Coordinates of C-alpha atoms and ligand atoms in Angstrom, one line a residue:
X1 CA 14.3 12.5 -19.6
X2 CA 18.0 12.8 -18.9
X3 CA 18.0 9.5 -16.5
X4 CA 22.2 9.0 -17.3
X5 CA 22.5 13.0 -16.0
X6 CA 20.6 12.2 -12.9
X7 CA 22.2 9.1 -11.9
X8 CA 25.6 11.0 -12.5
X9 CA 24.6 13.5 -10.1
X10 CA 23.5 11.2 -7.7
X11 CA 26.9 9.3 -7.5
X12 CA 28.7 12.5 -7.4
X13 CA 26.6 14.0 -4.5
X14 CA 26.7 10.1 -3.1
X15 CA 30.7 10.2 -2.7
X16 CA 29.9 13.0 0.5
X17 CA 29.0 11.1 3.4
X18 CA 25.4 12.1 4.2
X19 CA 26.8 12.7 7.8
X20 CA 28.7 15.4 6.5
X21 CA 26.1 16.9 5.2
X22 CA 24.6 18.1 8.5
X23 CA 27.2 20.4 8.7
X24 CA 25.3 22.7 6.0
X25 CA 22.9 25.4 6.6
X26 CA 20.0 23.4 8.4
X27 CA 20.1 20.5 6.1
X28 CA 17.1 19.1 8.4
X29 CA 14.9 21.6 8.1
X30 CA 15.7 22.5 4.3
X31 CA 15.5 18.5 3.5
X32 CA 11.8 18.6 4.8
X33 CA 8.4 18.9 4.4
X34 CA 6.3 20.2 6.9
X35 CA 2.8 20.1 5.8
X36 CA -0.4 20.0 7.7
X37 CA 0.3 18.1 11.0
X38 CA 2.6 15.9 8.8
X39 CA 6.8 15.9 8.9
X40 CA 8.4 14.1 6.0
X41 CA 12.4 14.2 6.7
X42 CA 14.5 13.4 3.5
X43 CA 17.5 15.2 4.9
X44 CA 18.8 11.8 6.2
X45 CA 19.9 10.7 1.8
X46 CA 22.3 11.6 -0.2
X47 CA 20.5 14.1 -2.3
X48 CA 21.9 17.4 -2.4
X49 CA 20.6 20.8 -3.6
X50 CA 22.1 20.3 -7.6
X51 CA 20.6 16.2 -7.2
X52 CA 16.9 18.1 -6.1
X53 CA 17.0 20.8 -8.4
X54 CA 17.9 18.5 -11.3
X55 CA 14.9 16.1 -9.8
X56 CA 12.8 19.0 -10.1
X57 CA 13.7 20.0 -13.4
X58 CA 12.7 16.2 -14.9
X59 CA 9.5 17.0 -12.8
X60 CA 8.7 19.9 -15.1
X61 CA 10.0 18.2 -18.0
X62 CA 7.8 15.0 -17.7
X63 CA 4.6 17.6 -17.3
X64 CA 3.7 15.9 -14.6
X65 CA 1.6 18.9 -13.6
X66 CA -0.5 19.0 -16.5
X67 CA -0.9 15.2 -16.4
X68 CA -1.9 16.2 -12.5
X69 CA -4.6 18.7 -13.8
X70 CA -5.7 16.2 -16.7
X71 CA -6.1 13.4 -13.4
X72 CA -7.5 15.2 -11.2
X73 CA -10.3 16.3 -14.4
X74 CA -10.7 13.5 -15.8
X75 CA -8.3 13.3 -18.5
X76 CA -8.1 9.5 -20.0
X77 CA -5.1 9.0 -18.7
X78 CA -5.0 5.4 -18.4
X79 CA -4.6 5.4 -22.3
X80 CA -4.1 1.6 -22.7
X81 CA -7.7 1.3 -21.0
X82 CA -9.1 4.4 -22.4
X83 CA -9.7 5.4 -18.8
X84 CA -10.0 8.3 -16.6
X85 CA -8.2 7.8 -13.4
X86 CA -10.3 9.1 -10.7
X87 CA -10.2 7.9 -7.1
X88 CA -9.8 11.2 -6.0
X89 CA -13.6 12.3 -7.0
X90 CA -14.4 9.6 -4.2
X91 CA -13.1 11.8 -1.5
X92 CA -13.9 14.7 -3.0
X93 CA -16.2 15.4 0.0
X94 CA -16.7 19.7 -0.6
X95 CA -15.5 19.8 -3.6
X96 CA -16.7 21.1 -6.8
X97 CA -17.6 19.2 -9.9
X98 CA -15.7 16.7 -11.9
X99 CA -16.8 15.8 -15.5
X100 CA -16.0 12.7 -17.4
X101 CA -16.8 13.1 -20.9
X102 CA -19.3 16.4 -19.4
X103 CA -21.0 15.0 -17.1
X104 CA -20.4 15.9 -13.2
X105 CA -19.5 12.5 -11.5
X106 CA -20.0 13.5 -8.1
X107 CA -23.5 13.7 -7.6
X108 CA -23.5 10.0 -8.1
X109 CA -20.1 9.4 -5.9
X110 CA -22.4 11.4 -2.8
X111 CA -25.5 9.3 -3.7
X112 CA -23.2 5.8 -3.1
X113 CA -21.6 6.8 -0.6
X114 CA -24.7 8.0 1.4
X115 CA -26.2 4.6 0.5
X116 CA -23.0 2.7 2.0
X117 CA -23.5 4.6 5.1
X118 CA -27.3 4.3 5.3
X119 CA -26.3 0.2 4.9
X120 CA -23.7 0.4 6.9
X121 CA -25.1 2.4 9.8
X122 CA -27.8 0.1 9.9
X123 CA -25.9 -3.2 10.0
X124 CA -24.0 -1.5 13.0
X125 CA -26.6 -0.2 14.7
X126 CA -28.6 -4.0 14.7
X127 CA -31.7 -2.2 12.1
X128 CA -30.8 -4.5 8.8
X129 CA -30.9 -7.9 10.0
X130 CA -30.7 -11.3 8.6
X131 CA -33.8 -12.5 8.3
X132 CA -35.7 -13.5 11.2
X133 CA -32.6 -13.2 13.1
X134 CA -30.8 -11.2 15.5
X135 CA -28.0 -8.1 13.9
X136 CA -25.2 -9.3 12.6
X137 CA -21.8 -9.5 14.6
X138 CA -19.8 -10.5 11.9
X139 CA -18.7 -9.1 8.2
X140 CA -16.7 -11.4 6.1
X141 CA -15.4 -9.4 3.2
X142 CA -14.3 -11.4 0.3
X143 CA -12.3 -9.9 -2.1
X144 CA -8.3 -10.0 -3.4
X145 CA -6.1 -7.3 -4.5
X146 CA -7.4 -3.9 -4.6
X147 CA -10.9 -5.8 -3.5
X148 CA -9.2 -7.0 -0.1
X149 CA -5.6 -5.1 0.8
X150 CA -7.3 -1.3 1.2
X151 CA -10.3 -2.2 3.9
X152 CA -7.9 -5.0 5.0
X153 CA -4.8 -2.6 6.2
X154 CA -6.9 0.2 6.8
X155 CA -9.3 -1.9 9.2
X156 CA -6.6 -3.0 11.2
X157 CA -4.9 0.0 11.2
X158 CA -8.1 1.5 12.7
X159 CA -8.6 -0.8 15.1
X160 CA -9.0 1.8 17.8
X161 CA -12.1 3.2 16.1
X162 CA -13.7 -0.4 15.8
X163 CA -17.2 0.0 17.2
X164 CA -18.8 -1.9 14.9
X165 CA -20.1 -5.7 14.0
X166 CA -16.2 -7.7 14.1
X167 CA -14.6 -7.4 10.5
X168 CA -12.6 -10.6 8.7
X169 CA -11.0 -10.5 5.4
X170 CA -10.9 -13.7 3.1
X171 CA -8.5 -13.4 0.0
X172 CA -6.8 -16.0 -0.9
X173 CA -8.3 -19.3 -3.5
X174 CA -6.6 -21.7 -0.9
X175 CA -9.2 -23.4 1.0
X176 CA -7.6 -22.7 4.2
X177 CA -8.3 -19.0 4.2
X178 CA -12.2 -18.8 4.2
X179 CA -12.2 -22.4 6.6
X180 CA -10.3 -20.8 9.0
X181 CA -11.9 -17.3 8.9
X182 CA -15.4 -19.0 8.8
X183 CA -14.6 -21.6 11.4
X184 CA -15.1 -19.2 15.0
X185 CA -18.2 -17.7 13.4
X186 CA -22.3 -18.0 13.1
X187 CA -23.6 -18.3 9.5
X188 CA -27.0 -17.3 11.0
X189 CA -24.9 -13.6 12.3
X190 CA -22.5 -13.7 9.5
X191 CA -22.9 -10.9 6.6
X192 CA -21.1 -11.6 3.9
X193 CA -19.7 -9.0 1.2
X194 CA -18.8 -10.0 -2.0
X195 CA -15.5 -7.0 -3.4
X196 CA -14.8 -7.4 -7.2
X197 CA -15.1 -4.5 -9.5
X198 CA -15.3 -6.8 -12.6
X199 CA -17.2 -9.9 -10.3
X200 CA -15.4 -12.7 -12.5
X201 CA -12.1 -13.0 -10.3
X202 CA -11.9 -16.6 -10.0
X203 CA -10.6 -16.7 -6.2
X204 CA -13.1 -14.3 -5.4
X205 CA -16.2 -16.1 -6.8
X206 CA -14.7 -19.5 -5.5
X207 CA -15.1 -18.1 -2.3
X208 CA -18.2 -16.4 -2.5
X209 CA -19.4 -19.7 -3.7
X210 CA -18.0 -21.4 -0.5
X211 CA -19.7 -18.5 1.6
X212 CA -23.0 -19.0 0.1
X213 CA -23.0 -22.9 1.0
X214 CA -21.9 -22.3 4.5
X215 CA -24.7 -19.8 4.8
X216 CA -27.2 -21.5 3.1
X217 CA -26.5 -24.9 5.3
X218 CA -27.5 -23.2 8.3
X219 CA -30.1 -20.6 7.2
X220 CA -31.5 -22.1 4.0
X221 CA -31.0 -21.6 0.1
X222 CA -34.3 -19.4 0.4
X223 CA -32.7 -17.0 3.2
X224 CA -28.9 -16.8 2.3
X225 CA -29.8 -13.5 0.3
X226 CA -30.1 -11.5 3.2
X227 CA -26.2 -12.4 4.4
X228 CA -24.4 -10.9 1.1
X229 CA -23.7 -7.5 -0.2
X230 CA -21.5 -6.9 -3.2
X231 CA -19.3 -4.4 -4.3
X232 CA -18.9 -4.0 -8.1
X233 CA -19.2 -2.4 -11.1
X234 CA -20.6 -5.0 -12.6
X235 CA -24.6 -5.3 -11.8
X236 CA -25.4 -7.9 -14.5
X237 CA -22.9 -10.2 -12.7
X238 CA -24.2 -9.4 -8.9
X239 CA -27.6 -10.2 -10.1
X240 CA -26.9 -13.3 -11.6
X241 CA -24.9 -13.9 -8.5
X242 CA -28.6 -13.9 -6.6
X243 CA -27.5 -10.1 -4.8
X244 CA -30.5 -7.9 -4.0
X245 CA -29.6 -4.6 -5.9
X246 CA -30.5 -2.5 -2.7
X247 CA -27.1 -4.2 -1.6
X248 CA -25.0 -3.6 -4.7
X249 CA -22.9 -0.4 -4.2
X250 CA -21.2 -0.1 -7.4
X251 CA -18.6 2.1 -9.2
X252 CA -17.1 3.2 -12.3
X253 CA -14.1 2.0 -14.3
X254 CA -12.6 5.3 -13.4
X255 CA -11.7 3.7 -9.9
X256 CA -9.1 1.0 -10.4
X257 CA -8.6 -1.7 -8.3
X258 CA -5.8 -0.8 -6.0
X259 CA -6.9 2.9 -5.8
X260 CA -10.7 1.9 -4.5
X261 CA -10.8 2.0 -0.6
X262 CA -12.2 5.3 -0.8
X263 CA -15.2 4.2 -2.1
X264 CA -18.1 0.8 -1.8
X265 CA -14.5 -1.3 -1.7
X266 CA -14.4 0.1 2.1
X267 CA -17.5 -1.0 3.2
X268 CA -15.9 -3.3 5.5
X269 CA -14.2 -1.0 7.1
X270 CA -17.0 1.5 7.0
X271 CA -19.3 -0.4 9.1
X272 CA -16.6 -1.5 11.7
X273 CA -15.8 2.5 12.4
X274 CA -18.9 4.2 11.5
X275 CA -19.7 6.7 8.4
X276 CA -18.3 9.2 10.5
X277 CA -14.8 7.9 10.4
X278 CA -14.9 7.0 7.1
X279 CA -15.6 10.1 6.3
X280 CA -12.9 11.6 8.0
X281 CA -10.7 9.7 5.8
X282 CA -11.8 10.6 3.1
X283 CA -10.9 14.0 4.4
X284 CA -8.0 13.3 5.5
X285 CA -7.2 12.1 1.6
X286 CA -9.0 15.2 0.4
X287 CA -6.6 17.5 2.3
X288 CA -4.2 15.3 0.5
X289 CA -5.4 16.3 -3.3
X290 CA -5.7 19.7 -2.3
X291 CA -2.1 19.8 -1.1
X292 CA -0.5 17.7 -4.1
X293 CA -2.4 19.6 -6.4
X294 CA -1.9 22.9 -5.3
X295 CA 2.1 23.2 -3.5
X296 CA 5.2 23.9 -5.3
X297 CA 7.5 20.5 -5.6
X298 CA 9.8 21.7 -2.3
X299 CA 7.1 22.0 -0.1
X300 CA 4.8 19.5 -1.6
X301 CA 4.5 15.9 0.1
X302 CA 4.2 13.4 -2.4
X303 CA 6.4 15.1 -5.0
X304 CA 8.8 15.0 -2.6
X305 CA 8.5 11.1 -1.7
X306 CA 8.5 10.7 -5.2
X307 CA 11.7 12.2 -6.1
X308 CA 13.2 10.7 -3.1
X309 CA 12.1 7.6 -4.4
X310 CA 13.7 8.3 -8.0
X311 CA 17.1 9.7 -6.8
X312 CA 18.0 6.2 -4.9
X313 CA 16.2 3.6 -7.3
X314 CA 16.7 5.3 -10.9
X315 CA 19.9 7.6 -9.4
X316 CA 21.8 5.3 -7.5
X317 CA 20.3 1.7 -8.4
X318 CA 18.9 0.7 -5.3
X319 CA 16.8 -1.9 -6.4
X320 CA 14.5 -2.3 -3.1
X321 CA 12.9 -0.5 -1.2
X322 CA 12.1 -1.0 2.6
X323 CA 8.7 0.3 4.9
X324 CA 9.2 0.2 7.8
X325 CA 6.4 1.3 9.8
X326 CA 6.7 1.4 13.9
X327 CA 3.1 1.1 14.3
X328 CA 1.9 -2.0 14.5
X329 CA -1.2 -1.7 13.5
X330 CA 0.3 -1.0 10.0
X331 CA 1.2 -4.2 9.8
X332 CA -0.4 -4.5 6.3
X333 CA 0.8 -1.5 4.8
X334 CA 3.9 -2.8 3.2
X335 CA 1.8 -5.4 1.6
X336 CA -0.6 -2.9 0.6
X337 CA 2.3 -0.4 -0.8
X338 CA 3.1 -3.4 -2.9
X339 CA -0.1 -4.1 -5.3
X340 CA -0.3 0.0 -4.9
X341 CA 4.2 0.6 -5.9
X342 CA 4.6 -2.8 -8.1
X343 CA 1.0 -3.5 -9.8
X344 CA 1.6 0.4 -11.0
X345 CA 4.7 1.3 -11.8
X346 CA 6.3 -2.4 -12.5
X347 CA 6.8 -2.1 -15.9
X348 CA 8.9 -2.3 -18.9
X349 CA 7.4 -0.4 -21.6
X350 CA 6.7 3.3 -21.7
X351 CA 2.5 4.2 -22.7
X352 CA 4.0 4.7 -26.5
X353 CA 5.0 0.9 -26.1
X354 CA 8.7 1.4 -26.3
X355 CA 10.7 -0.4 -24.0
X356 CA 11.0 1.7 -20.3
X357 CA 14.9 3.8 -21.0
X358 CA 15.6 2.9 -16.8
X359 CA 14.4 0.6 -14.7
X360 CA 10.9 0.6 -13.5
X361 CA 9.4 1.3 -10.8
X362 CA 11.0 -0.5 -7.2
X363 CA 10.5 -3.8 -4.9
X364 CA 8.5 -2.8 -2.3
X365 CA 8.7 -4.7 1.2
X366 CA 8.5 -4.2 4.7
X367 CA 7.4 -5.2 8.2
X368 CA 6.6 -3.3 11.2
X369 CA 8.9 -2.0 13.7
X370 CA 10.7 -3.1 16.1
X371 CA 9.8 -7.0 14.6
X372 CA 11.9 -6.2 11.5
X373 CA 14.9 -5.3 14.2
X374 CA 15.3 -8.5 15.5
X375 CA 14.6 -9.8 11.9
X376 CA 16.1 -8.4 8.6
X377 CA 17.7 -5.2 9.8
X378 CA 20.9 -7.4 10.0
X379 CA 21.4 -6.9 6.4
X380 CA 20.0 -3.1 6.4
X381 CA 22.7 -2.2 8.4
X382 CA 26.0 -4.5 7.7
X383 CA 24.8 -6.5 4.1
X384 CA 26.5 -5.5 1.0
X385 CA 23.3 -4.0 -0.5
X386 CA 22.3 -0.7 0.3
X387 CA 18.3 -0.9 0.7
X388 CA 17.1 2.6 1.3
X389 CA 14.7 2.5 4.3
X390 CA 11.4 4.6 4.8
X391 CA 10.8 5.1 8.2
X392 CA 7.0 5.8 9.8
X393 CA 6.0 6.9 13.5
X394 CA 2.8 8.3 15.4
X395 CA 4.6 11.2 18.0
X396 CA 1.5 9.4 20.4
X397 CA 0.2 5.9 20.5
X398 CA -3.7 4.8 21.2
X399 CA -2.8 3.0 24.5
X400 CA -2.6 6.1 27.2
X401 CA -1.8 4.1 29.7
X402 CA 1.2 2.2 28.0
X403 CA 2.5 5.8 26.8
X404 CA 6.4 4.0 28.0
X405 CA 5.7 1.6 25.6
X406 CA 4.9 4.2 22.7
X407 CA 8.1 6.1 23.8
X408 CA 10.1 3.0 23.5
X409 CA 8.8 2.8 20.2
X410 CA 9.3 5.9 19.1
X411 CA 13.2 6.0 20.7
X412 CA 13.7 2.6 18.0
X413 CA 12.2 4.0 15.2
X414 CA 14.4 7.2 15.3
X415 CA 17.9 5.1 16.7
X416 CA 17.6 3.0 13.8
X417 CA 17.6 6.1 11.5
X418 CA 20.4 7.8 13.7
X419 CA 22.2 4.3 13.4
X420 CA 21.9 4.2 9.6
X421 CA 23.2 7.3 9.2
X422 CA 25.9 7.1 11.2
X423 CA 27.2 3.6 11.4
X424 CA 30.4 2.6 14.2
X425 CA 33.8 2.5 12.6
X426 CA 36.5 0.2 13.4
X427 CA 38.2 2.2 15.8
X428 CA 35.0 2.8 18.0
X429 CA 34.3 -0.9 17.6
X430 CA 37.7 -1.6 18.8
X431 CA 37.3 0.8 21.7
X432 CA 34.0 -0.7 23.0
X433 CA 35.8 -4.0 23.4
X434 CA 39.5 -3.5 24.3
X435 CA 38.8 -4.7 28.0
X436 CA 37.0 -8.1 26.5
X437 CA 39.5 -9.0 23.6
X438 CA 43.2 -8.1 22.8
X439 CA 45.7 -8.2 19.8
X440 CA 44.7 -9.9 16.9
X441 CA 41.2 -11.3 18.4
X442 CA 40.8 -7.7 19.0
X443 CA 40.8 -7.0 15.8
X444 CA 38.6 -9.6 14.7
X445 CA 35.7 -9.2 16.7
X446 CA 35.7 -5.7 16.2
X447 CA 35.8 -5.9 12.0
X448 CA 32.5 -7.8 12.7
X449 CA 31.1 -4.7 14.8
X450 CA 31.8 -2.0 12.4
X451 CA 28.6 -0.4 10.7
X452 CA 29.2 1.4 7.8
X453 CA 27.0 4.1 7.7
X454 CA 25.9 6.0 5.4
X455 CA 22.4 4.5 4.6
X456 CA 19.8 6.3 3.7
X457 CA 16.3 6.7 5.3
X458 CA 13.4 9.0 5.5
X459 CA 11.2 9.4 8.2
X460 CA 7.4 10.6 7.9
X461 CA 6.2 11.3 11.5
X462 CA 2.7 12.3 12.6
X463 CA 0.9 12.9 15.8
X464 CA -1.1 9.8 15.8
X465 CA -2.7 7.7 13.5
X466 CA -6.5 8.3 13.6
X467 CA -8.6 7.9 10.5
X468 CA -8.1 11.7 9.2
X469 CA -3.7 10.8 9.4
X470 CA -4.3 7.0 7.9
X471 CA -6.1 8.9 4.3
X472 CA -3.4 11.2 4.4
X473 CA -0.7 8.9 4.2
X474 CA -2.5 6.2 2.1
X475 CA -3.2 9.6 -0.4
X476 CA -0.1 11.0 -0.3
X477 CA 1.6 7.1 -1.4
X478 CA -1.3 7.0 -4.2
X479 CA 0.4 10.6 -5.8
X480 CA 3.8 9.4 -5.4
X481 CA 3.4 6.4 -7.2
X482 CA 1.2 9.1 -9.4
X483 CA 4.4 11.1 -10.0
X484 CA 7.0 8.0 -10.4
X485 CA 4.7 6.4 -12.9
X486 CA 4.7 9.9 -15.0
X487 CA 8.3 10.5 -14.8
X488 CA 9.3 6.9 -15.8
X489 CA 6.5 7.7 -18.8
X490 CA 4.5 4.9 -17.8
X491 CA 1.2 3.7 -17.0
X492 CA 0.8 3.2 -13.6
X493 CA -3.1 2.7 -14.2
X494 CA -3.0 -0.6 -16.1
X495 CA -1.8 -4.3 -14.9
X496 CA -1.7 -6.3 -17.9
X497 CA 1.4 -8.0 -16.3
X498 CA -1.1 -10.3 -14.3
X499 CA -2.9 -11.6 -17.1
X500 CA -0.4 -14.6 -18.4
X501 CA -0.5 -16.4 -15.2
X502 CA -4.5 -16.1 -14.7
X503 CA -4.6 -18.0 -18.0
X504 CA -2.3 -20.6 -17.4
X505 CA -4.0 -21.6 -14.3
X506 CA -6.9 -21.9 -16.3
X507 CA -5.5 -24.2 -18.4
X508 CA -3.4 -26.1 -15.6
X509 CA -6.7 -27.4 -13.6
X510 CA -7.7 -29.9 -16.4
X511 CA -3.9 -31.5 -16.1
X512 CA -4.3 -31.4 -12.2
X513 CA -7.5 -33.2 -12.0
X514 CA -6.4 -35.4 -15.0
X515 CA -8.9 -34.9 -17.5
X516 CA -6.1 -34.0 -20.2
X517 CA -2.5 -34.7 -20.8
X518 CA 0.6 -32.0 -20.1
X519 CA 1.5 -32.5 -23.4
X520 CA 3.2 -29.7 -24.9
X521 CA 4.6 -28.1 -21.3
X522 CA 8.0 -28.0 -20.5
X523 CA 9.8 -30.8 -19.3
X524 CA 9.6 -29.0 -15.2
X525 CA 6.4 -28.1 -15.7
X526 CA 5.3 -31.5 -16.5
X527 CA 7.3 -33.6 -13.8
X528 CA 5.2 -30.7 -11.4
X529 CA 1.8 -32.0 -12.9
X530 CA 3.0 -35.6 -12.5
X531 CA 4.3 -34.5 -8.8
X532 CA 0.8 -32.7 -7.6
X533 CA -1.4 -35.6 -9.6
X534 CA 0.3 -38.2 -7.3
X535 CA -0.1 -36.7 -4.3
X536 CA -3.1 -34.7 -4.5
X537 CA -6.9 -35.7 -3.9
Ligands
F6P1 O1 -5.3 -9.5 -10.9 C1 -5.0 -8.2 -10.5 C2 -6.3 -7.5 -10.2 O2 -7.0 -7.2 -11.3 C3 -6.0 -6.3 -9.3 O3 -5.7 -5.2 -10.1 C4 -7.3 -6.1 -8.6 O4 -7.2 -5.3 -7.5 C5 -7.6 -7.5 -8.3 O5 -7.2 -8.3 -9.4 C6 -9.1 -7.9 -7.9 O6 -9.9 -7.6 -9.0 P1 -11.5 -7.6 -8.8 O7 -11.8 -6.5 -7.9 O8 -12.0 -7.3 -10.2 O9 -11.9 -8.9 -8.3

């Protein structure tokens, strides 16, 4: 992969100013993709036609369209796991078969998910209740990762659909998550769902633990059973855990962690919108496959995102990148594009095991809009550091009666881009102000107005963000990190970079609670121990 050729042509095509770039045959229009109801706008970088066509010809040469086929057929191609990679069987609603190792997966993907809406439809509809008690009006889902970040964005981002039993999400090992989650509700009305494909993550069973006492207090020991689901792959564990099997919806190793909303992992969400929403998701993603699997790179979504994405981090260096969502119930999504961008493709070794020729994959972060405005665009627009920005919009909010509010919305979202682009030079700054200011104070002020342009940002717009839209997108980011993770000649399927921590943490509750010595930890390390041992419990 010629990585020195591409970021060569990126500088070059980066010394036009992307302004003067609209001056070509309808850049717009040819720096787009219009697919489905779906309008991703590129034409706002620096790429030009020799940076895309080179991007396109390191597309072909990485095979990522065999490695497509041998993904979407269950290829093992999460080789350091010996894995097939297939979340896309979970939405893979009308499709035809998919074999792993021969045999056709999907007739037990449709039997799972027919059991998580038979479950789900009757926790809704007040038909599976606690025992001796009334239906449930709260699910507590208790997961991290993968386990919580799907249902978690995608819940909130659905809020509109929300018909359901109310829906909370407890991730975190610190005590104050689950206390304050648990705090407004009824144990006796509480169901509790315990997400961990492998069932041994520590902050999840800590807080399953914690769930099971609270429940048990009010209901009884005896009882608590009938307030828990799980979600695992892992039976032995969910029995042992005291789970009914009738409430175990479990999956395969072929579904990794942050690629498992489509399946049991979105219960949660499942029963707050109904199966039917859920399902239309899973179309929605489905559509998405189809697309990604089937269009040319120029007219196909998530290739292009991904060579977008490739042209300003391993072209031009940009080291971040920024989602910027002007929806607020996307508020999550940046923190879910993390685990789904970082936990894949943040890596420095290629799947031979020699060390990655270019840097890996980007930082990922983001807030909605307009919050980030009045926030950290500061340094988007004037900072030294370019951070290429990735715009999102619904065309339509939700709220019909607050339609001015959505067009407000929408007029920031697409401003920002325009101001990005175009920036204010010194002698429009100076113009602006020559009635406030004169001379050398003139001068001043006005340096500190000047924008310089010439940022780059896409925009993906959509007509608004129902559940059918949400799989799209949420698809469409999966095959781009698909298609950044084959071109850097990675694994994106394996996160053996979280491992080290886990098992220091292991070893640093004994020194906490005092029952060994720090000896042998650095000198920082130690002083830390000493600290937290003084001042703790
Ligand atoms: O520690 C990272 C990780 O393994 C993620 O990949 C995963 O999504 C998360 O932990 C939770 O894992 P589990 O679902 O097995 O509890």
């Amino acid at each position: 992969m010629d990585w020195h050729r591409l970021s060569q042509v990126a500088k070059s095509a980066e010394a036009t100013p992307i302004i003067d770039r609209f001056g070509e045959d309808d850049r717009a229009r040819d720096f787009s993709v219009a697919a489905g109801d779906l309008l991703f706008d590129y034409s706002k970088t620096s790429m030009d036609a020799a940076g895309r066509d080179l991007l396109v010809e390191m597309f072909h040469a990485a095979n990522v369209p065999a490695r497509r086929s041998a993904m979407f057929s269950g290829g093992k191609i999460n080789e350091t796991e010996g894995r097939a990679v297939l979340h896309t069987a979970l939405r893979n609603l009308d499709g035809g078969p998919v074999l792993v190792e021969g045999t056709d997966v999907m007739p037990g993907v449709r039997e799972t998910l027919d059991r998580m809406e038979v479950f789900a439809e009757g926790v809704r509809d007040g038909s599976i209740t606690p025992r001796g008690g009334h239906a449930f009006s709260d699910v507590v889902n208790i997961g991290i990762g993968g386990s919580d970040l799907g249902p978690a964005m995608a819940a909130l981002a659905l809020a509109p659909y929300h018909d359901g039993p109310r829906c909370h999400f407890v991730s975190n090992v610190d005590g104050a998550h689950i206390n304050d989650v648990l705090l407004g509700l009824d144990p006796s009305s509480t169901l509790v769902i315990v997400a961990s494909k492998t069932f041994t993550t520590i902050e999840t069973m800590t807080n399953a633990e914690t769930a099971r006492e609270w429940i048990a207090r009010k209901v009884g020991m005896d009882n608590a059973g009938a307030h828990f689901a799980a979600l695992s792959s892992a039976t032995d564990k969910t029995a042992a855990f005291g789970i009914d099997p009738d409430r175990v919806f479990g999956f395969e190793d072929w579904v990794g962690g942050r690629y498992s909303m489509w399946g049991p992992i979105g219960l949660s969400l499942m029963i707050a919108i109904g199966g039917q929403a859920f399902r239309a998701m899973l179309a929605g993603g489905q559509w998405m496959d189809r697309h990604f699997a089937a269009v040319e790179p120029l007219e196909n979504l998530p290739v292009m995102l991904a060579l977008t994405g490739l042209w300003h981090n391993q072209g031009l260096g940009h080291a971040t990148r920024a989602v910027l969502p002007y929806e607020q119930r996307l508020s999550r999504l940046p923190a879910y594009l993390q685990q789904l961008e970082m936990e894949s493709n943040g890596k420095g070794v290629s799947m031979d095991g020699a060390a990655l020729p270019v840097h890996s994959g980007p930082i990922v972060w983001g807030e909605p809009g307009t919050n980030g405005q009045h926030a950290f665009y500061q340094l988007i627009h004037q900072g030294t550091r370019v951070v290429p920005c990735e715009f999102m919009v619904g065309a339509r909010g939700h709220e019909e009666a607050l339609a001015h509010q959505h067009r407000l919305l929408v007029a920031n979202c697409l401003a920002q881009s325009e101001a990005l682009l175009r920036g204010r030079t010194l002698g429009e700054a100076r113009e602006r102000l020559a009635g406030t200011f004169e001379g050398v104070e003139l001068d001043r002020q006005a340096r500190h107005r000047v924008f310089p342009g010439n940022r780059p940002s896409t925009m993906l717009i959509y007509p608004l963000l129902t559940p059918y839209v949400l799989g799209q997108i949420v698809a469409m980011y999966e095959h781009r990190v698909f298609v950044e993770g084959v071109m850097l000649g990675l694994n994106s399927f394996d996160q053996w970079g979280v491992e080290l921590g886990k098992e220091l943490a292991q070893d640093m509750e004994p020194l906490l609670l005092g029952s060994r010595e720090a000896d042998g930890k650095d000198g920082s390390t130690s002083q830390l121990v000493d600290y937290a041992r003084k001042h703790g419990d």
